[in-house]
Tab-separated table of C-alpha atoms and ligand atoms in Angstrom:
chain	number	residue	atom	x	y	z
A	1	MET	CA	0.142	-0.030	-0.117
A	2	THR	CA	2.990	2.438	-0.465
A	3	GLY	CA	2.673	2.993	-4.147
A	4	VAL	CA	6.337	1.880	-4.489
A	5	SER	CA	6.324	0.778	-8.105
A	6	LEU	CA	6.484	4.499	-8.800
A	7	LEU	CA	9.396	4.958	-7.139
A	8	THR	CA	13.370	4.216	-8.404
A	9	GLU	CA	15.181	1.327	-6.679
A	10	ASP	CA	17.358	4.071	-4.492
A	11	GLN	CA	14.087	5.758	-3.432
A	12	ASN	CA	12.894	2.120	-2.182
A	13	SER	CA	15.689	1.464	-0.226
A	14	LEU	CA	15.520	4.961	1.368
A	15	VAL	CA	11.914	3.809	2.512
A	16	GLU	CA	12.955	0.898	3.692
A	17	ALA	CA	15.903	1.943	5.660
A	18	ILE	CA	13.746	4.856	7.378
A	19	GLY	CA	11.346	2.417	8.129
A	20	LYS	CA	13.466	0.162	10.127
A	21	ILE	CA	14.281	3.389	12.281
A	22	ALA	CA	10.343	4.022	12.729
A	23	ASP	CA	9.421	0.709	13.670
A	24	ARG	CA	12.022	0.485	16.598
A	25	PHE	CA	9.430	2.744	18.379
A	26	GLY	CA	6.159	1.325	19.036
A	27	ASP	CA	2.524	1.603	20.415
A	28	ASP	CA	3.891	1.718	23.919
A	29	TYR	CA	6.454	4.345	23.250
A	30	TRP	CA	4.097	6.503	21.619
A	31	ARG	CA	1.222	5.909	23.924
A	32	LYS	CA	3.289	7.115	26.967
A	33	ALA	CA	4.920	10.088	24.992
A	34	ASP	CA	1.349	11.211	24.474
A	35	GLU	CA	0.022	10.558	27.715
A	36	THR	CA	2.757	12.235	29.558
A	37	ALA	CA	3.235	14.950	27.232
A	38	SER	CA	7.079	14.122	26.828
A	39	PHE	CA	9.260	14.945	23.690
A	40	PRO	CA	10.360	11.658	21.983
A	41	HIS	CA	14.132	12.497	22.488
A	42	GLU	CA	15.444	8.873	21.751
A	43	TYR	CA	13.441	8.705	18.532
A	44	ALA	CA	14.577	12.130	17.621
A	45	ARG	CA	18.110	11.076	18.312
A	46	ALA	CA	18.060	7.776	16.055
A	47	ILE	CA	16.745	9.754	13.210
A	48	ALA	CA	19.484	12.448	13.611
A	49	GLU	CA	22.247	9.402	14.258
A	50	GLY	CA	21.104	7.808	10.976
A	51	GLY	CA	21.903	11.129	9.201
A	52	TRP	CA	18.569	11.561	8.193
A	53	LEU	CA	17.883	15.178	9.406
A	54	GLY	CA	20.157	16.271	6.222
A	55	ILE	CA	18.076	14.706	3.540
A	56	ALA	CA	17.155	17.917	1.702
A	57	MET	CA	20.401	20.151	2.949
A	58	PRO	CA	22.852	21.102	0.871
A	59	GLU	CA	25.926	18.967	0.638
A	60	ASN	CA	28.224	21.540	1.208
A	61	VAL	CA	26.884	21.805	4.726
A	62	GLY	CA	27.078	18.319	5.711
A	63	GLY	CA	23.489	17.256	4.116
A	64	ALA	CA	22.602	14.569	1.634
A	65	GLY	CA	21.478	16.944	-1.120
A	66	LEU	CA	18.380	14.763	-2.025
A	67	GLY	CA	15.261	16.572	-3.218
A	68	LEU	CA	11.817	17.142	-1.800
A	69	THR	CA	10.526	13.909	-3.334
A	70	GLU	CA	12.830	11.661	-1.117
A	71	ALA	CA	12.241	14.039	1.992
A	72	ALA	CA	8.217	13.451	1.232
A	73	LEU	CA	9.267	9.545	0.907
A	74	MET	CA	10.815	9.701	4.465
A	75	MET	CA	7.785	11.757	6.182
A	76	GLU	CA	5.452	9.788	4.821
A	77	ARG	CA	6.943	6.545	6.403
A	78	LEU	CA	7.798	7.776	9.659
A	79	ALA	CA	4.177	9.161	9.970
A	80	ASN	CA	2.915	5.677	8.776
A	81	SER	CA	4.099	3.884	11.684
A	82	ALA	CA	2.989	3.938	15.411
A	83	GLY	CA	4.573	7.325	16.045
A	84	ALA	CA	2.258	9.024	13.136
A	85	MET	CA	2.033	12.710	13.482
A	86	ALA	CA	3.882	13.018	16.610
A	87	ALA	CA	6.832	11.486	15.081
A	88	ALA	CA	6.790	13.403	12.049
A	89	SER	CA	6.148	16.644	13.925
A	90	SER	CA	9.244	16.048	16.235
A	91	ILE	CA	11.593	16.207	13.308
A	92	HIS	CA	9.501	18.013	10.844
A	93	ILE	CA	11.273	21.491	10.961
A	94	ASN	CA	14.988	20.459	10.563
A	95	ILE	CA	13.832	18.696	7.224
A	96	PHE	CA	12.605	21.972	4.861
A	97	GLY	CA	11.926	24.526	7.613
A	98	LEU	CA	15.080	26.306	7.226
A	99	HIS	CA	14.664	26.212	3.274
A	100	PRO	CA	14.821	30.307	3.802
A	101	VAL	CA	18.428	30.092	5.081
A	102	VAL	CA	19.299	27.562	2.533
A	103	VAL	CA	18.236	30.095	-0.335
A	104	PHE	CA	18.690	33.413	1.001
A	105	GLY	CA	21.160	32.800	3.497
A	106	THR	CA	24.655	33.757	3.208
A	107	GLU	CA	27.657	30.873	3.070
A	108	GLN	CA	28.373	32.144	6.665
A	109	GLN	CA	25.212	31.873	7.946
A	110	GLN	CA	24.405	28.239	6.382
A	111	GLN	CA	27.663	26.943	7.956
A	112	ARG	CA	26.608	28.574	10.966
A	113	PHE	CA	23.094	27.651	11.257
A	114	LEU	CA	22.608	24.281	9.180
A	115	PRO	CA	25.277	21.559	10.405
A	116	PRO	CA	24.062	21.695	14.419
A	117	LEU	CA	20.312	21.046	12.820
A	118	ILE	CA	21.494	18.161	10.797
A	119	ALA	CA	23.797	16.968	13.534
A	120	GLY	CA	20.295	17.008	15.847
A	121	THR	CA	22.544	18.904	18.339
A	122	GLU	CA	20.044	22.269	17.803
A	123	ARG	CA	16.568	22.374	17.510
A	124	ALA	CA	14.430	25.055	15.742
A	125	CYS	CA	10.993	26.057	15.755
A	126	PHE	CA	9.088	28.372	13.315
A	127	GLY	CA	7.214	31.612	14.239
A	128	VAL	CA	4.746	32.876	12.005
A	129	THR	CA	1.332	32.607	13.230
A	130	GLU	CA	-0.086	35.412	15.498
A	131	PRO	CA	-3.155	35.579	17.831
A	132	ASP	CA	-4.300	38.636	16.023
A	133	ALA	CA	-3.495	37.551	12.501
A	134	GLY	CA	-4.360	34.255	11.739
A	135	LEU	CA	-4.223	33.661	8.485
A	136	ASP	CA	-3.934	36.892	7.079
A	137	THR	CA	-0.061	37.200	7.459
A	138	GLY	CA	0.013	40.758	6.065
A	139	ARG	CA	-1.617	42.019	9.701
A	140	LEU	CA	1.281	40.212	11.592
A	141	LYS	CA	2.156	42.589	14.536
A	142	THR	CA	5.104	41.509	15.717
A	143	MET	CA	7.938	44.251	15.863
A	144	ALA	CA	11.697	44.272	15.389
A	145	VAL	CA	13.264	47.567	16.071
A	146	ARG	CA	16.985	47.879	15.012
A	147	ASP	CA	19.539	49.581	17.368
A	148	GLY	CA	22.990	49.495	15.801
A	149	ASP	CA	24.135	45.974	15.325
A	150	ILE	CA	21.021	44.207	16.986
A	151	TYR	CA	16.921	44.077	16.589
A	152	ARG	CA	14.800	44.137	19.401
A	153	ILE	CA	11.614	42.142	18.498
A	154	THR	CA	8.440	42.233	20.805
A	155	GLY	CA	5.290	40.703	20.101
A	156	ARG	CA	3.239	37.559	20.265
A	157	LYS	CA	3.103	34.455	18.308
A	158	ILE	CA	0.951	31.458	18.731
A	159	TRP	CA	1.001	27.756	18.075
A	160	THR	CA	4.902	27.823	17.751
A	161	SER	CA	5.923	23.966	17.519
A	162	THR	CA	8.450	22.607	19.501
A	163	ALA	CA	9.832	26.062	21.262
A	164	GLN	CA	9.817	24.393	24.371
A	165	GLU	CA	12.681	22.135	22.847
A	166	ALA	CA	14.122	24.474	20.213
A	167	ASP	CA	17.457	26.610	20.623
A	168	ARG	CA	16.506	28.949	17.667
A	169	VAL	CA	13.193	30.469	16.287
A	170	LEU	CA	12.534	31.306	12.384
A	171	ILE	CA	10.746	34.689	13.082
A	172	ILE	CA	9.291	36.934	11.094
A	173	ALA	CA	8.482	40.240	12.268
A	174	ARG	CA	7.711	44.038	10.793
A	175	THR	CA	10.668	46.452	10.400
A	176	SER	CA	8.445	49.152	9.000
A	177	PRO	CA	4.608	49.667	10.324
A	178	VAL	CA	2.013	48.348	8.101
A	179	GLU	CA	0.653	52.146	6.869
A	180	ALA	CA	4.260	52.999	5.578
A	181	THR	CA	4.412	49.674	3.218
A	182	PRO	CA	2.686	49.739	-0.230
A	183	LYS	CA	1.451	46.259	0.658
A	184	PRO	CA	0.591	44.646	4.166
A	185	THR	CA	3.127	41.971	3.602
A	186	ASP	CA	5.848	44.565	2.769
A	187	GLY	CA	7.892	45.474	5.560
A	188	LEU	CA	8.300	42.031	7.254
A	189	THR	CA	11.741	40.836	7.966
A	190	LEU	CA	12.705	37.160	8.891
A	191	PHE	CA	15.288	36.572	11.645
A	192	TYR	CA	16.994	32.978	12.731
A	193	ALA	CA	16.929	34.163	16.289
A	194	PRO	CA	18.392	32.427	19.656
A	195	LEU	CA	15.474	31.775	21.826
A	196	ASP	CA	16.426	33.680	24.928
A	197	ARG	CA	14.216	32.268	27.656
A	198	SER	CA	14.750	35.393	29.701
A	199	LYS	CA	13.046	37.728	26.697
A	200	VAL	CA	10.463	35.157	25.659
A	201	GLU	CA	8.042	33.268	27.861
A	202	ILE	CA	6.792	30.316	26.112
A	203	ARG	CA	3.758	28.797	27.498
A	204	ALA	CA	2.420	25.430	26.156
A	205	ILE	CA	-1.124	25.103	24.715
A	206	HIS	CA	-2.929	22.460	25.983
A	207	LYS	CA	-4.501	20.915	22.884
A	208	MET	CA	-6.519	17.825	21.491
A	209	GLY	CA	-3.437	15.358	20.344
A	210	ARG	CA	-0.015	15.143	19.408
A	211	HIS	CA	0.701	15.710	23.111
A	212	ALA	CA	4.279	14.666	22.702
A	213	VAL	CA	5.263	17.565	20.599
A	214	ASP	CA	4.364	20.972	22.204
A	215	SER	CA	2.740	24.112	20.627
A	216	ASN	CA	3.084	27.309	22.172
A	217	MET	CA	2.306	30.879	22.875
A	218	LEU	CA	5.512	33.075	22.663
A	219	PHE	CA	5.152	36.269	24.859
A	220	ILE	CA	8.335	37.975	23.404
A	221	ASP	CA	9.647	41.194	25.231
A	222	GLY	CA	12.822	42.781	23.825
A	223	LEU	CA	14.520	39.670	22.318
A	224	GLU	CA	17.673	40.705	21.355
A	225	VAL	CA	18.799	39.572	17.491
A	226	PRO	CA	22.113	40.257	15.988
A	227	VAL	CA	22.088	41.619	12.569
A	228	GLU	CA	24.122	38.664	11.441
A	229	ASP	CA	21.053	36.474	12.175
A	230	ARG	CA	18.644	38.291	9.852
A	231	ILE	CA	17.834	35.999	6.841
A	232	GLY	CA	17.614	37.832	3.712
A	233	GLU	CA	17.202	41.585	3.249
A	234	GLU	CA	14.964	43.927	5.490
A	235	GLY	CA	11.616	43.913	4.481
A	236	GLN	CA	11.854	40.903	2.281
A	237	GLY	CA	10.804	38.404	5.116
A	238	PHE	CA	7.446	37.495	3.573
A	239	ARG	CA	9.257	37.042	-0.199
A	240	CYS	CA	11.921	34.628	1.763
A	241	LEU	CA	8.956	32.900	3.530
A	242	LEU	CA	7.275	32.110	0.257
A	243	HIS	CA	9.900	30.085	-0.740
A	244	GLY	CA	9.432	27.524	1.906
A	245	LEU	CA	5.446	27.334	1.787
A	246	ASN	CA	5.092	24.975	-1.243
A	247	PRO	CA	7.533	22.507	0.219
A	248	GLU	CA	5.997	22.725	3.662
A	249	ARG	CA	2.454	22.079	2.173
A	250	ILE	CA	4.352	19.020	0.073
A	251	LEU	CA	5.813	17.604	3.439
A	252	ILE	CA	2.573	17.982	5.733
A	253	ALA	CA	0.412	16.005	2.678
A	254	ALA	CA	3.300	13.429	2.788
A	255	GLU	CA	2.822	13.023	6.705
A	256	ALA	CA	-1.169	13.237	6.553
A	257	ILE	CA	-1.141	10.291	3.745
A	258	GLY	CA	1.058	8.397	6.293
A	259	VAL	CA	-1.170	8.530	9.010
A	260	GLY	CA	-3.959	7.797	6.927
A	261	ARG	CA	-2.242	4.717	5.607
A	262	GLN	CA	-1.454	3.564	9.143
A	263	ALA	CA	-5.126	4.031	10.302
A	264	LEU	CA	-6.218	1.670	7.441
A	265	SER	CA	-4.160	-0.708	7.660
A	266	ARG	CA	-5.026	-0.903	11.158
A	267	ALA	CA	-8.656	-1.023	10.694
A	268	VAL	CA	-7.901	-3.857	7.755
A	269	THR	CA	-6.188	-6.006	10.185
A	270	TYR	CA	-8.727	-5.761	13.025
A	271	ALA	CA	-11.678	-6.213	10.077
A	272	LYS	CA	-9.899	-9.530	9.780
A	273	GLU	CA	-9.500	-10.646	13.011
A	274	ARG	CA	-12.462	-9.585	14.660
A	275	VAL	CA	-15.522	-12.225	14.697
A	276	VAL	CA	-18.939	-10.613	15.257
A	277	PHE	CA	-22.208	-12.890	14.182
A	278	GLY	CA	-20.046	-15.661	13.316
A	279	ARG	CA	-17.783	-13.988	10.612
A	280	PRO	CA	-14.949	-11.407	10.627
A	281	ILE	CA	-16.641	-8.403	10.241
A	282	GLY	CA	-14.201	-7.496	7.145
A	283	GLN	CA	-16.404	-9.763	5.461
A	284	ASN	CA	-19.488	-7.192	5.403
A	285	GLN	CA	-19.579	-5.128	2.731
A	286	GLY	CA	-20.620	-2.385	5.250
A	287	ILE	CA	-17.184	-2.305	6.689
A	288	GLN	CA	-15.313	-3.207	3.246
A	289	HIS	CA	-16.480	-0.411	1.185
A	290	PRO	CA	-15.833	2.553	3.285
A	291	LEU	CA	-12.060	1.185	3.716
A	292	ALA	CA	-12.000	0.652	-0.103
A	293	GLU	CA	-12.662	4.127	-0.450
A	294	ASN	CA	-10.278	5.115	2.023
A	295	TRP	CA	-7.497	3.131	0.041
A	296	MET	CA	-8.504	4.627	-3.195
A	297	GLU	CA	-8.725	8.268	-2.080
A	298	LEU	CA	-5.190	8.132	-0.012
A	299	GLU	CA	-3.694	6.514	-3.261
A	300	ALA	CA	-4.713	9.448	-5.364
A	301	ALA	CA	-3.574	11.889	-3.015
A	302	TRP	CA	-0.437	10.212	-2.845
A	303	LEU	CA	-0.238	10.923	-6.819
A	304	MET	CA	-0.538	14.412	-6.161
A	305	VAL	CA	2.031	14.659	-3.497
A	306	LEU	CA	4.343	12.737	-5.981
A	307	ARG	CA	3.396	15.118	-9.035
A	308	ALA	CA	3.751	18.407	-6.783
A	309	ALA	CA	7.197	17.190	-5.240
A	310	ALA	CA	8.597	16.074	-8.820
A	311	LEU	CA	7.381	19.688	-9.977
A	312	TYR	CA	9.206	21.284	-7.187
A	313	ASP	CA	12.520	19.227	-7.694
A	314	ALA	CA	12.255	20.145	-11.623
A	315	GLY	CA	12.380	24.007	-10.623
A	316	GLN	CA	8.795	24.281	-11.950
A	317	PRO	CA	5.604	26.070	-10.309
A	318	CYS	CA	3.903	23.896	-8.095
A	319	GLY	CA	1.645	26.144	-6.283
A	320	ALA	CA	-1.431	24.570	-7.685
A	321	GLU	CA	-0.308	21.116	-6.905
A	322	ALA	CA	1.134	21.705	-3.464
A	323	ASN	CA	-1.920	23.294	-2.299
A	324	SER	CA	-4.200	20.474	-3.777
A	325	ALA	CA	-1.872	17.688	-2.539
A	326	LYS	CA	-2.164	19.222	1.269
A	327	TYR	CA	-5.769	19.566	0.828
A	328	LEU	CA	-6.558	16.079	-0.855
A	329	ALA	CA	-4.116	14.258	1.500
A	330	ALA	CA	-5.533	15.716	4.827
A	331	GLU	CA	-9.212	15.260	3.915
A	332	ALA	CA	-8.302	11.427	2.693
A	333	ALA	CA	-6.375	10.777	5.888
A	334	PHE	CA	-8.833	12.260	8.017
A	335	LYS	CA	-11.788	10.018	6.625
A	336	ALA	CA	-9.393	7.128	6.755
A	337	CYS	CA	-8.566	7.714	10.518
A	338	GLU	CA	-12.273	8.352	11.627
A	339	ARG	CA	-13.217	5.059	9.635
A	340	ALA	CA	-10.672	3.396	11.465
A	341	VAL	CA	-12.124	4.147	14.742
A	342	MET	CA	-15.759	3.027	13.710
A	343	THR	CA	-14.086	-0.165	12.258
A	344	LEU	CA	-13.048	-1.008	15.541
A	345	GLY	CA	-16.127	0.033	17.256
A	346	GLY	CA	-15.712	0.410	20.993
A	347	MET	CA	-11.970	-0.575	20.662
A	348	GLY	CA	-11.518	2.282	18.364
A	349	TYR	CA	-12.283	4.538	21.193
A	350	ALA	CA	-10.069	2.676	23.571
A	351	ALA	CA	-6.447	4.220	23.705
A	352	GLU	CA	-4.937	0.503	23.364
A	353	TYR	CA	-5.576	0.312	19.664
A	354	GLY	CA	-4.027	3.601	18.748
A	355	VAL	CA	-6.440	4.687	16.150
A	356	GLU	CA	-8.295	7.346	18.509
A	357	ARG	CA	-4.674	8.919	18.907
A	358	LEU	CA	-4.574	8.910	14.833
A	359	LEU	CA	-7.738	10.611	14.433
A	360	ARG	CA	-6.604	13.123	17.200
A	361	GLU	CA	-3.393	13.914	15.294
A	362	VAL	CA	-4.443	13.747	11.718
A	363	LEU	CA	-6.467	16.787	12.058
A	364	ILE	CA	-3.519	19.215	12.579
A	365	THR	CA	-2.913	18.179	8.760
A	366	ARG	CA	-6.289	19.720	7.946
A	367	ILE	CA	-6.203	22.982	10.105
A	368	ALA	CA	-2.075	23.843	9.270
A	369	PRO	CA	-0.239	25.279	7.884
A	370	VAL	CA	-3.113	26.567	5.780
A	371	SER	CA	-6.804	25.513	6.081
A	372	PRO	CA	-8.772	23.641	3.637
A	373	GLU	CA	-10.997	27.083	2.846
A	374	LEU	CA	-7.699	29.183	1.747
A	375	ILE	CA	-6.520	26.349	-0.286
A	376	LYS	CA	-10.332	26.441	-2.018
A	377	CYS	CA	-9.807	30.195	-2.137
A	378	PHE	CA	-6.262	29.914	-3.897
A	379	ILE	CA	-7.603	27.308	-6.411
A	380	ALA	CA	-10.550	29.390	-7.146
A	381	GLU	CA	-8.527	32.520	-7.885
A	382	ARG	CA	-5.209	31.458	-9.320
A	383	VAL	CA	-6.172	28.228	-11.105
A	384	LEU	CA	-9.742	29.047	-12.087
A	385	GLY	CA	-9.281	32.988	-12.460
A	386	LEU	CA	-11.928	33.759	-10.436
A	387	PRO	CA	-12.149	36.832	-8.605
A	388	LYS	CA	-10.127	36.948	-4.993
A	389	SER	CA	-12.634	36.630	-2.129
A	390	TYR	CA	-10.511	37.428	0.942
B	1	LIG	C1	-0.949	21.645	16.069
B	1	LIG	C2	-0.665	23.033	15.679
B	1	LIG	C3	0.706	23.358	15.020
B	1	LIG	C4	1.103	24.540	14.644
B	1	LIG	N1	2.335	24.850	14.361
B	1	LIG	C5	2.663	26.033	14.081
B	1	LIG	C6	4.274	26.533	14.104
B	1	LIG	O1	5.009	25.418	14.390
B	1	LIG	N2	4.353	27.786	13.792
B	1	LIG	C7	3.139	28.563	13.215
B	1	LIG	O2	3.602	29.539	12.810
B	1	LIG	N3	1.795	28.221	13.482
B	1	LIG	C8	1.442	27.015	13.683
B	1	LIG	N4	0.445	26.527	13.734
B	1	LIG	C9	-0.845	27.688	13.001
B	1	LIG	C10	-1.348	27.119	11.828
B	1	LIG	O3	-0.511	27.292	10.852
B	1	LIG	C11	-2.623	27.877	11.935
B	1	LIG	O4	-3.636	27.676	13.181
B	1	LIG	C12	-3.451	27.997	10.483
B	1	LIG	O5	-2.560	28.628	9.586
B	1	LIG	C13	-4.933	28.658	10.756
B	1	LIG	O6	-4.757	29.776	11.335
B	1	LIG	P1	-5.433	30.249	12.222
B	1	LIG	O7	-5.431	29.419	13.270
B	1	LIG	O8	-5.138	31.494	12.884
B	1	LIG	O9	-6.850	30.442	11.825
B	1	LIG	P2	-7.805	31.848	11.385
B	1	LIG	O10	-6.988	32.588	10.612
B	1	LIG	O11	-8.517	32.428	12.720
B	1	LIG	O12	-9.118	31.104	10.737
B	1	LIG	C14	-10.177	30.738	11.475
B	1	LIG	C15	-11.210	29.716	10.380
B	1	LIG	O13	-11.681	30.837	9.433
B	1	LIG	C16	-11.582	30.409	8.142
B	1	LIG	N5	-11.285	31.391	7.362
B	1	LIG	C17	-10.437	32.821	7.647
B	1	LIG	N6	-10.867	33.422	6.895
B	1	LIG	C18	-11.631	33.134	5.701
B	1	LIG	C19	-11.999	33.431	4.197
B	1	LIG	N7	-11.844	34.609	3.658
B	1	LIG	N8	-13.211	32.321	3.780
B	1	LIG	C20	-13.275	31.336	4.261
B	1	LIG	N9	-12.508	30.808	5.697
B	1	LIG	C21	-12.106	31.920	6.273
B	1	LIG	C22	-10.285	29.621	7.873
B	1	LIG	O14	-10.270	28.667	6.988
B	1	LIG	C23	-10.209	28.668	9.481
B	1	LIG	O15	-11.066	27.776	9.376
B	1	LIG	C24	0.038	25.255	13.907
B	1	LIG	C25	-1.381	25.001	14.154
B	1	LIG	C26	-1.933	23.726	14.967
B	1	LIG	C27	-3.025	23.645	15.185
């Protein structure tokens, strides 16, 4: 059920190798991490030790220099395991999150920032979303004020995942007031800032699932960032960020497919084994057909993921495909997880079988990093040429 026939021999080997690491961490490990809200350090270390965090990083900083396709294959396989979204999220930002540094960072910045991320000795988080701006990025309010060789950042971020563990935050902040810029997204600047706890209060958000990987409110009060930690030009932060948006969506889509496939395989196993009314429940079409639908929807969405990744790797525009992949994958995966819970009946609701955890986690892929509504707005406007609606 992994669509492997579309892959090269090297890509198949990659999936097999990463799968061996992923499968060392089973249900007990992840259930405990979820119940105790503990970051999966052992897991993240195992991935780092295998050299996998640098899969898509340039070779001159110690990465493997492979493409987004390989990164998507890896993230799909990591999510298609007992770890599901928690596993993928624990290392997600290392894989492509620092892409703006790869594209816009100076040689010196790349040498300084990327090797520790690849080695797993430093962790990063991603601070874009703000409580008062939501999806309207042009309304971001966090300010960065230059004072000689430093900037001072003040404001609030919300949902910043892994901030409890992170050493640095890739953060976007306003360097010119919104009234003074031609477009609301102008005047934003990107920084890879040290997460100095004396200037940033990090408060965990109590959330629905993926408890092993924290998401947080950040209260930032005068965080000092050296000028040499600014990524790209002042006022060009949104443009820098845009470069990473499509890969981010493609990777989240791949992770959603992984979670969906994991749920489907658990449902199928149960449907074969559980006997009610003298036969396996999987012998009933009422059980079979929805699972068959899940398989078809996941496979179709996976083709869109691979297509979007291939376009990206070929340097071609992929906005429509990346957004569609994220939408289709998240919707298909959500349906598969919900169906898995229903297939297991009462046991679907029990933590022991793991599918309720998958259902809680897969919802993240629908909401973030962009909602299904906004994806439809994008397709309507940019692909179909309809008037902008928001
Ligand atoms: C678990 C989790 C982890 C996250 N991690 C990070 C992270 O590490 N870093 C980070 O920066 N962010 C992170 N996010 C934030 C995430 O990217 C945002 O939640 C997401 O982009 C949606 O923004 P919002 O929550 O502000 O929704 P809002 O902008 O408040 O929108 C609310 C709802 O209204 C709908 N809506 C708004 N405008 C329109 C319109 N014009 N037409 C139709 N519908 C509309 C939206 O689609 C959405 O359903 C995370 C979120 C979650 C849940």
